[in-house]
mmCIF file of C-alpha atoms in Angstrom:
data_model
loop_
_atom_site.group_PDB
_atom_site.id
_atom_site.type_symbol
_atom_site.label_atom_id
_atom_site.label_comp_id
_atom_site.label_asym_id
_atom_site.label_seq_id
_atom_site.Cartn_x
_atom_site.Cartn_y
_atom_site.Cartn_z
ATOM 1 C CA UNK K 981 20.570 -13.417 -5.109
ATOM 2 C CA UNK K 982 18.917 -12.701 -8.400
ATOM 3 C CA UNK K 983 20.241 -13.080 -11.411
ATOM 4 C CA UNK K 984 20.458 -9.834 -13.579
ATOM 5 C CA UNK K 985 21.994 -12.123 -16.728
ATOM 6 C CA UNK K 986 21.930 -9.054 -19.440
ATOM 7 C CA UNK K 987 18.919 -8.509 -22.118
ATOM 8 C CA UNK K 988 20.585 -5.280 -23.201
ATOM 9 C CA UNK K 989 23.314 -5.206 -26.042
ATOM 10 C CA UNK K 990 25.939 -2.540 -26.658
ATOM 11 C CA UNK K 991 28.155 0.030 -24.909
ATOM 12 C CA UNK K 992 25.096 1.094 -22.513
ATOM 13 C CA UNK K 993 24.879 -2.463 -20.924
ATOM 14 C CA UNK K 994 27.234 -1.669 -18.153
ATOM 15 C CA UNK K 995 25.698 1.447 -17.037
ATOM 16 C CA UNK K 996 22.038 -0.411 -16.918
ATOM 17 C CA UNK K 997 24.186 -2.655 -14.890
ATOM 18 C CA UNK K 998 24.978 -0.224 -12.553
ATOM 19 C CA UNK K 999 21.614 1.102 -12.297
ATOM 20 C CA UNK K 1000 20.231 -2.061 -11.134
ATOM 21 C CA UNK K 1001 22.939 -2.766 -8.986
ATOM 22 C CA UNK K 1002 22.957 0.518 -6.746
ATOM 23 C CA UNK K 1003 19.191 0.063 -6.841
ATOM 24 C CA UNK K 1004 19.735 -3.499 -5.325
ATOM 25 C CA UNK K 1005 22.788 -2.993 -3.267
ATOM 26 C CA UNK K 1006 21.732 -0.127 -0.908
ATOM 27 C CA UNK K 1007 21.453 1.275 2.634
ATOM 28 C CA UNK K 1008 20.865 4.627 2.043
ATOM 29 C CA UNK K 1009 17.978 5.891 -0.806
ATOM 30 C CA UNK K 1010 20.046 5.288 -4.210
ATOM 31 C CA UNK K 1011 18.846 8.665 -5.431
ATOM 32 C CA UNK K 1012 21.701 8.695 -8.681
ATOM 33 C CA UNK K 1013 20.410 5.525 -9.451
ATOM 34 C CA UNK K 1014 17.072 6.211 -9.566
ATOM 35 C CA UNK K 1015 17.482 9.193 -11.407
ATOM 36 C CA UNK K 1016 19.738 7.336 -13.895
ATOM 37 C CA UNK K 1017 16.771 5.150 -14.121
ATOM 38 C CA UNK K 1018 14.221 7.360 -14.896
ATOM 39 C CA UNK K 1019 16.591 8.903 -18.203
ATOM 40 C CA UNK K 1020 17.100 5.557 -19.551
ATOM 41 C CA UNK K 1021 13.436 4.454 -18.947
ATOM 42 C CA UNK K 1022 13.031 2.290 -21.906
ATOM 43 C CA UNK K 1023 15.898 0.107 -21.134
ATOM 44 C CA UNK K 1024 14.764 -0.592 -17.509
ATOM 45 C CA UNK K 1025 11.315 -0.652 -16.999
ATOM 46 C CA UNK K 1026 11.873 -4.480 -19.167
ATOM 47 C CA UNK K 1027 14.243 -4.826 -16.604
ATOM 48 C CA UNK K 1028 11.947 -3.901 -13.370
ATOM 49 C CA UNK K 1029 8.839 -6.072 -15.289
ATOM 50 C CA UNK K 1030 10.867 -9.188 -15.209
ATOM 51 C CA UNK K 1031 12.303 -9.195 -11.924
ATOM 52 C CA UNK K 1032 8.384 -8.815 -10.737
ATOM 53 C CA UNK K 1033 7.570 -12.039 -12.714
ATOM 54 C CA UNK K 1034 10.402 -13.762 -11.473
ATOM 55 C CA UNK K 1035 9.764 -12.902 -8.158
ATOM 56 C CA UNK K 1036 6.587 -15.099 -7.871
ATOM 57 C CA UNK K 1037 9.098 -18.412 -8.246
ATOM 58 C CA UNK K 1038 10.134 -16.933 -4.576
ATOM 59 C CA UNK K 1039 13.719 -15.390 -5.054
ATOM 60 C CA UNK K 1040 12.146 -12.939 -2.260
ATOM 61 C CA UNK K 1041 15.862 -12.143 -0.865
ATOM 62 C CA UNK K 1042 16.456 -8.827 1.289
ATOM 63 C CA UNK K 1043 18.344 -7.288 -1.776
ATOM 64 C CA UNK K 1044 16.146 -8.641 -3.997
ATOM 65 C CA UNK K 1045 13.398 -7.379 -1.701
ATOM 66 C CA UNK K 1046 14.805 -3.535 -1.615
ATOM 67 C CA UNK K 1047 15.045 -3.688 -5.323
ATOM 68 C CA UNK K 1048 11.536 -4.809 -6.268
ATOM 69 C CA UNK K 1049 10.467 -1.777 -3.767
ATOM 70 C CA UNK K 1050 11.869 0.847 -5.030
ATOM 71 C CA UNK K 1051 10.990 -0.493 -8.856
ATOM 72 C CA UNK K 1052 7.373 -0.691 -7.619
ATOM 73 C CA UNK K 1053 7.467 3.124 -6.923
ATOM 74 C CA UNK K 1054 9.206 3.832 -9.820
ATOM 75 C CA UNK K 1055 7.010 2.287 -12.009
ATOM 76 C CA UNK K 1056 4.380 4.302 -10.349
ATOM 77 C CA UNK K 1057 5.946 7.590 -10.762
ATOM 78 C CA UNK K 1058 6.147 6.794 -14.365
ATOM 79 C CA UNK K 1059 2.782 6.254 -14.916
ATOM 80 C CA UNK K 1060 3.827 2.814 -16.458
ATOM 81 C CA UNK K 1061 0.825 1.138 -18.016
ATOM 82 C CA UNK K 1062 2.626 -2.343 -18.977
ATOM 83 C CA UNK K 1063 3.606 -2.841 -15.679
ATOM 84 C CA UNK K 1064 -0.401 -2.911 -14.377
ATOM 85 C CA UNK K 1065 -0.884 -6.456 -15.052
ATOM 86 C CA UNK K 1066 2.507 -7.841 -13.911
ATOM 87 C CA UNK K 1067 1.713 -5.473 -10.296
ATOM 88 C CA UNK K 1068 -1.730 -7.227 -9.741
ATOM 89 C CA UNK K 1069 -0.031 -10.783 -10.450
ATOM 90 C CA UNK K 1070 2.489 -9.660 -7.929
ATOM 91 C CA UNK K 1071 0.056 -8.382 -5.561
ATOM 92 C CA UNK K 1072 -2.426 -11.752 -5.638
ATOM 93 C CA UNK K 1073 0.665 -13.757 -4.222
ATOM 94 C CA UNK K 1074 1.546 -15.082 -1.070
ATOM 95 C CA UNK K 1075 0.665 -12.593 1.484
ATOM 96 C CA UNK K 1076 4.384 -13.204 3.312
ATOM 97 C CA UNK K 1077 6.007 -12.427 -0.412
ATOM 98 C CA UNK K 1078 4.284 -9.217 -0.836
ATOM 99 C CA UNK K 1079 4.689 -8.158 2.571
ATOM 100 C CA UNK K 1080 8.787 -8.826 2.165
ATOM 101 C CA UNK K 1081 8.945 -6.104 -0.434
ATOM 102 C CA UNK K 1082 6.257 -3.987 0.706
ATOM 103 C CA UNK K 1083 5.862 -4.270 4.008
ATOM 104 C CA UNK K 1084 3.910 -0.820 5.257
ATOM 105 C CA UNK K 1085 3.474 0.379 1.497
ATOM 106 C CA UNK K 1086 0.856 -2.062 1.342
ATOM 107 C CA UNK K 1087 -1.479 0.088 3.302
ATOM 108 C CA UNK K 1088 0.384 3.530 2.783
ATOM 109 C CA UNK K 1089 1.655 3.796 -1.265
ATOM 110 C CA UNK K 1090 0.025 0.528 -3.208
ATOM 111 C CA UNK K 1091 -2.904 2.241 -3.899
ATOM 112 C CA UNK K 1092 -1.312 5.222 -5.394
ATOM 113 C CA UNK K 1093 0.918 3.342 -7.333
ATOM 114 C CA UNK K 1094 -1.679 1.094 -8.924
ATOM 115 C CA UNK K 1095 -4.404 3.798 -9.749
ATOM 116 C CA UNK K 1096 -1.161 5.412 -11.587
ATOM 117 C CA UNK K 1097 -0.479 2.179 -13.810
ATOM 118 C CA UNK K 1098 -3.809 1.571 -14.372
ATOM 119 C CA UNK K 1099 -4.077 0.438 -17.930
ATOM 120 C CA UNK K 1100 -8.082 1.025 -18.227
ATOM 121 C CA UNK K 1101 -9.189 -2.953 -17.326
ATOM 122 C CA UNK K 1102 -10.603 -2.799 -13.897
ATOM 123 C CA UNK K 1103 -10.818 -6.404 -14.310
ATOM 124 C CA UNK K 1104 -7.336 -7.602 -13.163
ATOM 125 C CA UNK K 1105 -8.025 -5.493 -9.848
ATOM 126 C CA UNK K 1106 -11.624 -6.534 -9.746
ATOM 127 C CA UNK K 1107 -10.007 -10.847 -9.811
ATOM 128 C CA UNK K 1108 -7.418 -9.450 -6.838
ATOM 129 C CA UNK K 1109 -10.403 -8.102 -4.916
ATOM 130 C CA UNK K 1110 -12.387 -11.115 -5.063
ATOM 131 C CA UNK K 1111 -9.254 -13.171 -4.383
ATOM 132 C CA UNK K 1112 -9.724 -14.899 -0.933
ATOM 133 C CA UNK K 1113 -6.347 -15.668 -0.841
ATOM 134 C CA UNK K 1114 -4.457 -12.778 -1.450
ATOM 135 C CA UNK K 1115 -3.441 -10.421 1.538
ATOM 136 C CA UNK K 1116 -6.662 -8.703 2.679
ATOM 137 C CA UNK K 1117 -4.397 -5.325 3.399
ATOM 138 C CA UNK K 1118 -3.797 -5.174 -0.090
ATOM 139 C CA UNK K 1119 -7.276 -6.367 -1.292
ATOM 140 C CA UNK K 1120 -8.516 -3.101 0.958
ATOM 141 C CA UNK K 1121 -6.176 -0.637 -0.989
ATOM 142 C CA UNK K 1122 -7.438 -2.087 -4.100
ATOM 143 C CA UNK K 1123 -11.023 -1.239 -3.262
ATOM 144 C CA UNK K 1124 -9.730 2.383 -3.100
ATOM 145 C CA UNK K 1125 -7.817 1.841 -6.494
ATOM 146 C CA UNK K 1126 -11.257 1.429 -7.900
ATOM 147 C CA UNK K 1127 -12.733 4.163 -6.159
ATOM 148 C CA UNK K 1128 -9.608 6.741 -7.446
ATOM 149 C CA UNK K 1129 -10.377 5.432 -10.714
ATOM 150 C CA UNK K 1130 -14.059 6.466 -10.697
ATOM 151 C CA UNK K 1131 -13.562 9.856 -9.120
ATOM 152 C CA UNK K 1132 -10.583 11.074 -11.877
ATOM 153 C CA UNK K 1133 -12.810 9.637 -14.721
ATOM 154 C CA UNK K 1134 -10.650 6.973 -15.522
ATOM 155 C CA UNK K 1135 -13.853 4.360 -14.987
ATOM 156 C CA UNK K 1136 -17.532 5.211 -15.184
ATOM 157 C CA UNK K 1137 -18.712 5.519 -11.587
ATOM 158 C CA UNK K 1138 -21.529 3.511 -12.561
ATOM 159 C CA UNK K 1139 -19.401 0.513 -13.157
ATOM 160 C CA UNK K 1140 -17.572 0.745 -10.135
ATOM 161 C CA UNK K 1141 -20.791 1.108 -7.893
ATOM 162 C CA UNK K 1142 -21.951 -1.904 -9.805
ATOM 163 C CA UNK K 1143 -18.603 -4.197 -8.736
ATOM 164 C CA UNK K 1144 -18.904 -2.281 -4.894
ATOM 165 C CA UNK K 1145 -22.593 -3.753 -5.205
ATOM 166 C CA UNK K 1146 -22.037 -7.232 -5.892
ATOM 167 C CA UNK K 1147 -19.019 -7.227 -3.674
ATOM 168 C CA UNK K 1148 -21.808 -7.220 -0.709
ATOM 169 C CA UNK K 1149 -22.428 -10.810 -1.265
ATOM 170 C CA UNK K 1150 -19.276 -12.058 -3.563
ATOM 171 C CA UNK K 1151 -16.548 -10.651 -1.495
ATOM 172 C CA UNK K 1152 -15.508 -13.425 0.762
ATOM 173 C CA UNK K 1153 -14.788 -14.273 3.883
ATOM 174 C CA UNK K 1154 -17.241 -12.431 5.211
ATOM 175 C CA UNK K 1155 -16.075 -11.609 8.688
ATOM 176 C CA UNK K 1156 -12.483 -11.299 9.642
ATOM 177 C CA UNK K 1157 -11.266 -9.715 6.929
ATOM 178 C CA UNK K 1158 -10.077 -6.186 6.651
ATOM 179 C CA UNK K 1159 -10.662 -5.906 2.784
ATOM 180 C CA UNK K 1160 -13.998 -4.606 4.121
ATOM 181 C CA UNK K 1161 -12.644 -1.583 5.120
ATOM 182 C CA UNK K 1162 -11.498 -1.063 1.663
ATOM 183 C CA UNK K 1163 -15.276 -1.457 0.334
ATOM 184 C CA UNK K 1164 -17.144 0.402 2.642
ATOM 185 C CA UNK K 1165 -14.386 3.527 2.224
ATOM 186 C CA UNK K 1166 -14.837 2.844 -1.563
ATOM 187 C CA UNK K 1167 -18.472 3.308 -1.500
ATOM 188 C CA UNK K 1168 -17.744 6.533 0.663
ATOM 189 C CA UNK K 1169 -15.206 8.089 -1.680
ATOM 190 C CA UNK K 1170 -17.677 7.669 -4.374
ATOM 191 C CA UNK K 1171 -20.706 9.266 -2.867
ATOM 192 C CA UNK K 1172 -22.665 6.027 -3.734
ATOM 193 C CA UNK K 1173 -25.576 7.194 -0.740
ATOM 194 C CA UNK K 1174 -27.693 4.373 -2.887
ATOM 195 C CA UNK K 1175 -25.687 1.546 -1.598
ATOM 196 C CA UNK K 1176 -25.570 2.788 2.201
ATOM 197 C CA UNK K 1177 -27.954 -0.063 2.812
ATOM 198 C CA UNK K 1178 -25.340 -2.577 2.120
ATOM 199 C CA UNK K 1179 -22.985 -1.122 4.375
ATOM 200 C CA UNK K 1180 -25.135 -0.678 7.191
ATOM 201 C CA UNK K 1181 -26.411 -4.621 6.590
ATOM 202 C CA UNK K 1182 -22.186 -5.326 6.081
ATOM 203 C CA UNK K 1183 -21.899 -3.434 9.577
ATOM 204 C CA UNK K 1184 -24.917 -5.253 11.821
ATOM 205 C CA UNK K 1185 -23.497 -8.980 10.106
ATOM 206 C CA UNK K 1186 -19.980 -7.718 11.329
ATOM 207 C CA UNK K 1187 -18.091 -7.724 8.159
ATOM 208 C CA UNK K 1188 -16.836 -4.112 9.060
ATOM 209 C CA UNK K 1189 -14.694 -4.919 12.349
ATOM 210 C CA UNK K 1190 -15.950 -1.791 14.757
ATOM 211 C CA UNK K 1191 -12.456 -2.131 16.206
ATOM 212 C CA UNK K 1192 -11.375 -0.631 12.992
ATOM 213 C CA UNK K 1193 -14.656 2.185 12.686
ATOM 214 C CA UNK K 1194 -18.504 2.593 12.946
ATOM 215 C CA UNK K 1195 -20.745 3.429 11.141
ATOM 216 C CA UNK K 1196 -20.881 6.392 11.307
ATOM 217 C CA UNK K 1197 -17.672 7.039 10.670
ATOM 218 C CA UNK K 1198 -18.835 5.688 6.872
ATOM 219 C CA UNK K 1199 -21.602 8.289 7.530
ATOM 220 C CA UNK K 1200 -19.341 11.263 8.000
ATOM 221 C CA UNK K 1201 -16.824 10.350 4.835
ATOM 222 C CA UNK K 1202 -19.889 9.504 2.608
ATOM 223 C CA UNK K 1203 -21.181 12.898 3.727
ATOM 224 C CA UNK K 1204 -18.328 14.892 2.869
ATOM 225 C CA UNK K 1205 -17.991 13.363 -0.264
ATOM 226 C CA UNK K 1206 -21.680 14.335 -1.172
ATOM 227 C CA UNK K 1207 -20.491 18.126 -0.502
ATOM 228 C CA UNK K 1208 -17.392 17.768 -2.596
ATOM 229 C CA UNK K 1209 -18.335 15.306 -5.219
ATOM 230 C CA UNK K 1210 -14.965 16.629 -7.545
ATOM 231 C CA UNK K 1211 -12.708 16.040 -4.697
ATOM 232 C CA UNK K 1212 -13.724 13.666 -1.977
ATOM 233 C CA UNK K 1213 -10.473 12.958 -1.101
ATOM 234 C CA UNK K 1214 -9.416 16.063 -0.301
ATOM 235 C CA UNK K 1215 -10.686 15.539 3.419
ATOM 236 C CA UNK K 1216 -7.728 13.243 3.639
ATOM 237 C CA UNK K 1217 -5.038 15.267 1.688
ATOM 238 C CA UNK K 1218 -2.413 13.416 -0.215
ATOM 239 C CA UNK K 1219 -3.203 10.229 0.651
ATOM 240 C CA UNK K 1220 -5.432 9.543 -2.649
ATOM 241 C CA UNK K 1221 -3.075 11.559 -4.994
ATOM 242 C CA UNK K 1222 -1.581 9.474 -7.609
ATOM 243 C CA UNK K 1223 2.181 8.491 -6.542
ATOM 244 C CA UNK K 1224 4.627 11.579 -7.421
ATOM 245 C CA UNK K 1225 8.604 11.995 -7.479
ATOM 246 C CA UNK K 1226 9.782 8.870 -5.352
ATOM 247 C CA UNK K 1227 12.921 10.139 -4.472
ATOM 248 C CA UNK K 1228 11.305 13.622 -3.173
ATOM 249 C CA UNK K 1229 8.085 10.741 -1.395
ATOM 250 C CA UNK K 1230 10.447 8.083 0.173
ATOM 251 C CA UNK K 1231 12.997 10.825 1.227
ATOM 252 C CA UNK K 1232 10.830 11.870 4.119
ATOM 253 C CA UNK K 1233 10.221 8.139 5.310
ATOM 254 C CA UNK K 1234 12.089 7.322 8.699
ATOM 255 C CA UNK K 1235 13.883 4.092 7.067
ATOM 256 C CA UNK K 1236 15.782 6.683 4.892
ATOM 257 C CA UNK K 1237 16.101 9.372 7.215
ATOM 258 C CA UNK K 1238 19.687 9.556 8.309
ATOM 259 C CA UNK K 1239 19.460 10.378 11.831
ATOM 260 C CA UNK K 1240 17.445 6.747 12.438
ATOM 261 C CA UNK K 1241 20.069 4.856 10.214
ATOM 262 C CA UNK K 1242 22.648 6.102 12.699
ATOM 263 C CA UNK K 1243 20.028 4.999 15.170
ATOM 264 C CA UNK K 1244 19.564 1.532 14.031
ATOM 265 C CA UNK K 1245 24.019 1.261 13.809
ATOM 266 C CA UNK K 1246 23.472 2.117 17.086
ATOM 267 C CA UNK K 1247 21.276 -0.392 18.242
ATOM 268 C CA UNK K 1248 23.194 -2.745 15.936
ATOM 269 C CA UNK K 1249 26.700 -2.067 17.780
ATOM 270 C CA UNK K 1250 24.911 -2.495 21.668
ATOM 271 C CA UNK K 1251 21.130 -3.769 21.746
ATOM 272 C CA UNK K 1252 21.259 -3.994 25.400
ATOM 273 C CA UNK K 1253 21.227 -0.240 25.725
ATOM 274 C CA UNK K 1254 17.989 -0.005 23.308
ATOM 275 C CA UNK K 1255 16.361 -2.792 25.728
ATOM 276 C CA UNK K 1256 13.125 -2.354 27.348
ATOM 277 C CA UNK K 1257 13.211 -1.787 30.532
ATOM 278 C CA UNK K 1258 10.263 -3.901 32.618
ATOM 279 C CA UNK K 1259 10.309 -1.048 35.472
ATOM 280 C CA UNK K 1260 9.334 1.631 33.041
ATOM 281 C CA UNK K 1261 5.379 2.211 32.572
ATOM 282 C CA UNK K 1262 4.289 1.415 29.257
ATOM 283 C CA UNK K 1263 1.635 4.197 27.959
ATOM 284 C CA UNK K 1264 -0.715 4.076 25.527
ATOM 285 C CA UNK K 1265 0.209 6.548 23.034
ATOM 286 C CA UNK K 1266 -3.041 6.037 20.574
ATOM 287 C CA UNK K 1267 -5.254 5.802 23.322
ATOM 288 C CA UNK K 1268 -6.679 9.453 23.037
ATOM 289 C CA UNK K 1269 -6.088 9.583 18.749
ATOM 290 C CA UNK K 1270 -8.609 9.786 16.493
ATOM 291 C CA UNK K 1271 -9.397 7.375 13.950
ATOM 292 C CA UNK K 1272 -8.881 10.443 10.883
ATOM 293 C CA UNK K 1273 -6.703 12.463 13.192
ATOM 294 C CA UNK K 1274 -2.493 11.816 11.709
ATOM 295 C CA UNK K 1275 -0.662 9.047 12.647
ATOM 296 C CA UNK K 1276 1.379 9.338 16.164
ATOM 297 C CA UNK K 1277 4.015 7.237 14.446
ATOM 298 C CA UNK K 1278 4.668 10.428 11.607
ATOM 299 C CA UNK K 1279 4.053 8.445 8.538
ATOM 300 C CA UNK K 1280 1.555 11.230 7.223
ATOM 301 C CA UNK K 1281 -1.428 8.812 7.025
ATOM 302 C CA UNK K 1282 -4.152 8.954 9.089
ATOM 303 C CA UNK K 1283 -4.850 6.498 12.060
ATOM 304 C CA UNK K 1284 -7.012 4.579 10.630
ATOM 305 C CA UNK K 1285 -4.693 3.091 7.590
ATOM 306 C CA UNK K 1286 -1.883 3.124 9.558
ATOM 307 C CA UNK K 1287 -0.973 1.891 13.305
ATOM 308 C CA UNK K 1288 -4.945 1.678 13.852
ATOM 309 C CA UNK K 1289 -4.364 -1.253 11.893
ATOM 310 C CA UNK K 1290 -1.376 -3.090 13.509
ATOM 311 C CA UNK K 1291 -2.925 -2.146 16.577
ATOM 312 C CA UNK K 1292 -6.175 -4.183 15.643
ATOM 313 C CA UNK K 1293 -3.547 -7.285 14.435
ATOM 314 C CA UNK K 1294 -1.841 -7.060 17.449
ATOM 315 C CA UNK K 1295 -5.007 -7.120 20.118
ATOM 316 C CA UNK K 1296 -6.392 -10.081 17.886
ATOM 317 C CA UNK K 1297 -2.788 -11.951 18.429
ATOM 318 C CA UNK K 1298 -3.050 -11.273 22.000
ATOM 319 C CA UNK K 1299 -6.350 -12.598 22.131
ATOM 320 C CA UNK K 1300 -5.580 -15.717 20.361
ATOM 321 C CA UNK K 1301 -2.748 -16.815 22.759
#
């Protein structure tokens, strides 16, 4: 358990204490909390910064966990430009620790959240891309980061076509990695049709798994963007917005929705009933979805960032054993 040992003097410390309490102690979205958060702001973002750098001595508990994920989104919604440096340290760490606290938000949120703290040095993200170490899921997302940056203005294009271009032969590994994804989709986003090249060489050398897309799947987004060079994203709606009102985002997610916390009690009180049984036929339900059609599993991505993914882990598992 984490130690919140007060940094706050005065007649307000309990109720900080409260805040980060409910916000670490929860089953159910603490929605007073983080409202209470967000009107004392300057007394808790210190608060949410610290536990982040504390976190990378491993005090990864499940509280501790739920806490630093919901301060993560918080910090987004805020638009919290001191926390962009502390995120990317957090974010280059062991690929188990970030997946504790973020688990799907790696491929769904992260890169909404980061483009929103962005603090106008591309070169903390540029070190986490280049990072063969960190968690290639989040190295992907990062790749977008750069490519939200360029399309809002917040980064010349030029300079991020320049990092996409030497990521051809400094990104690393080569094959096997999904953070390839990220930089061909980058390169898409942007309209960058002088670095297609690249990607078709990154495709034939099989840095761009073709269990994940083909080419000319690039083809088609790289198109679209060259029709609607203000708003390539749009083709994909929300998913390259900057993060919004985390309360109004994570209260549509199934782990909040009350009808599967009941669910889960359920399964909780008597497991055998929730059981797989081996007479039943198992079906295929992605088998006839398209990789930029929505997600069968209702998370409002589309296929390709979401189960297309754990799909792709779990053949290669299969395959392995």
């Amino acid at each position: 358990m984490m130690s919140w040992d007060g940094v706050i003097r005065g007649t307000r410390i309990m109720d900080i204490e409260r805040i980060i309490s409910e916000l670490t102690h929860y089953e159910r979205l603490p929605v007073d909390a983080m409202r209470a958060a967000a009107a004392d702001r300057a007394a808790v973002v210190p608060r949410f910064i610290e536990a982040f750098q504390r976190s990378s001595d491993g005090d990864q508990g499940r509280e501790v966990a739920g806490f630093l994920f919901l301060a993560f989104h918080l910090l987004g919604e805020w638009r919290e430009t001191s926390a962009y440096r502390p995120l990317v340290r957090f974010l280059r760490g062991p690929s188990e620790h970030v997946d504790r606290v973020l688990d799907d938000s790696i491929t769904e949120t992260s890169h909404r959240v980061m483009a929103a703290v962005f603090d106008g040095d591309p070169q903390p993200l540029y070190d986490l891309v280049l990072d063969a170490r960190a968690d290639e899921y989040v190295r992907a997302r990062m790749c977008e980061v750069l490519a939200m940056l360029g399309v809002r203005g917040d980064m010349p294009r030029e300079e991020v076509a320049r990092f996409l271009r030497a990521c051809f032969t400094d990104l690393k590994p080569q094959q096997n990695c999904f953070a390839w994804e990220g930089w061909q989709s980058a390169i898409a986003m942007l309209g960058l049709e002088e670095l297609k090249p690249l990607v078709r060489q990154a495709f034939d050398r099989g840095s761009v798994e073709t269990e994940w897309m083909r080419f000319s799947d690039f083809e088609e987004d790289l198109a679209f963007a060259l029709e609607h060079p203000a708003a390539p994203h749009r083709r994909f709606g929300s998913e390259y917005a900057l993060w919004g009102d985390t309360v109004a985002e994570l209260s549509t997610w199934s782990a909040f929705d009350e009808k599967e916390i009941e669910k889960r009690k359920r399964w909780a009180r008597d497991p055998i009933n929730w059981r797989w049984s081996p007479q039943e036929t198992a079906v295929n339900i992605h088998r006839k979805v398209g990789r930029n059609d929505p997600c069968p599993c209702g998370s409002g991505q589309k296929f390709k960032k979401c189960c297309l993914v754990s799909e792709s882990d779990w053949q290669n598992a299969l395959s392995a054993s």
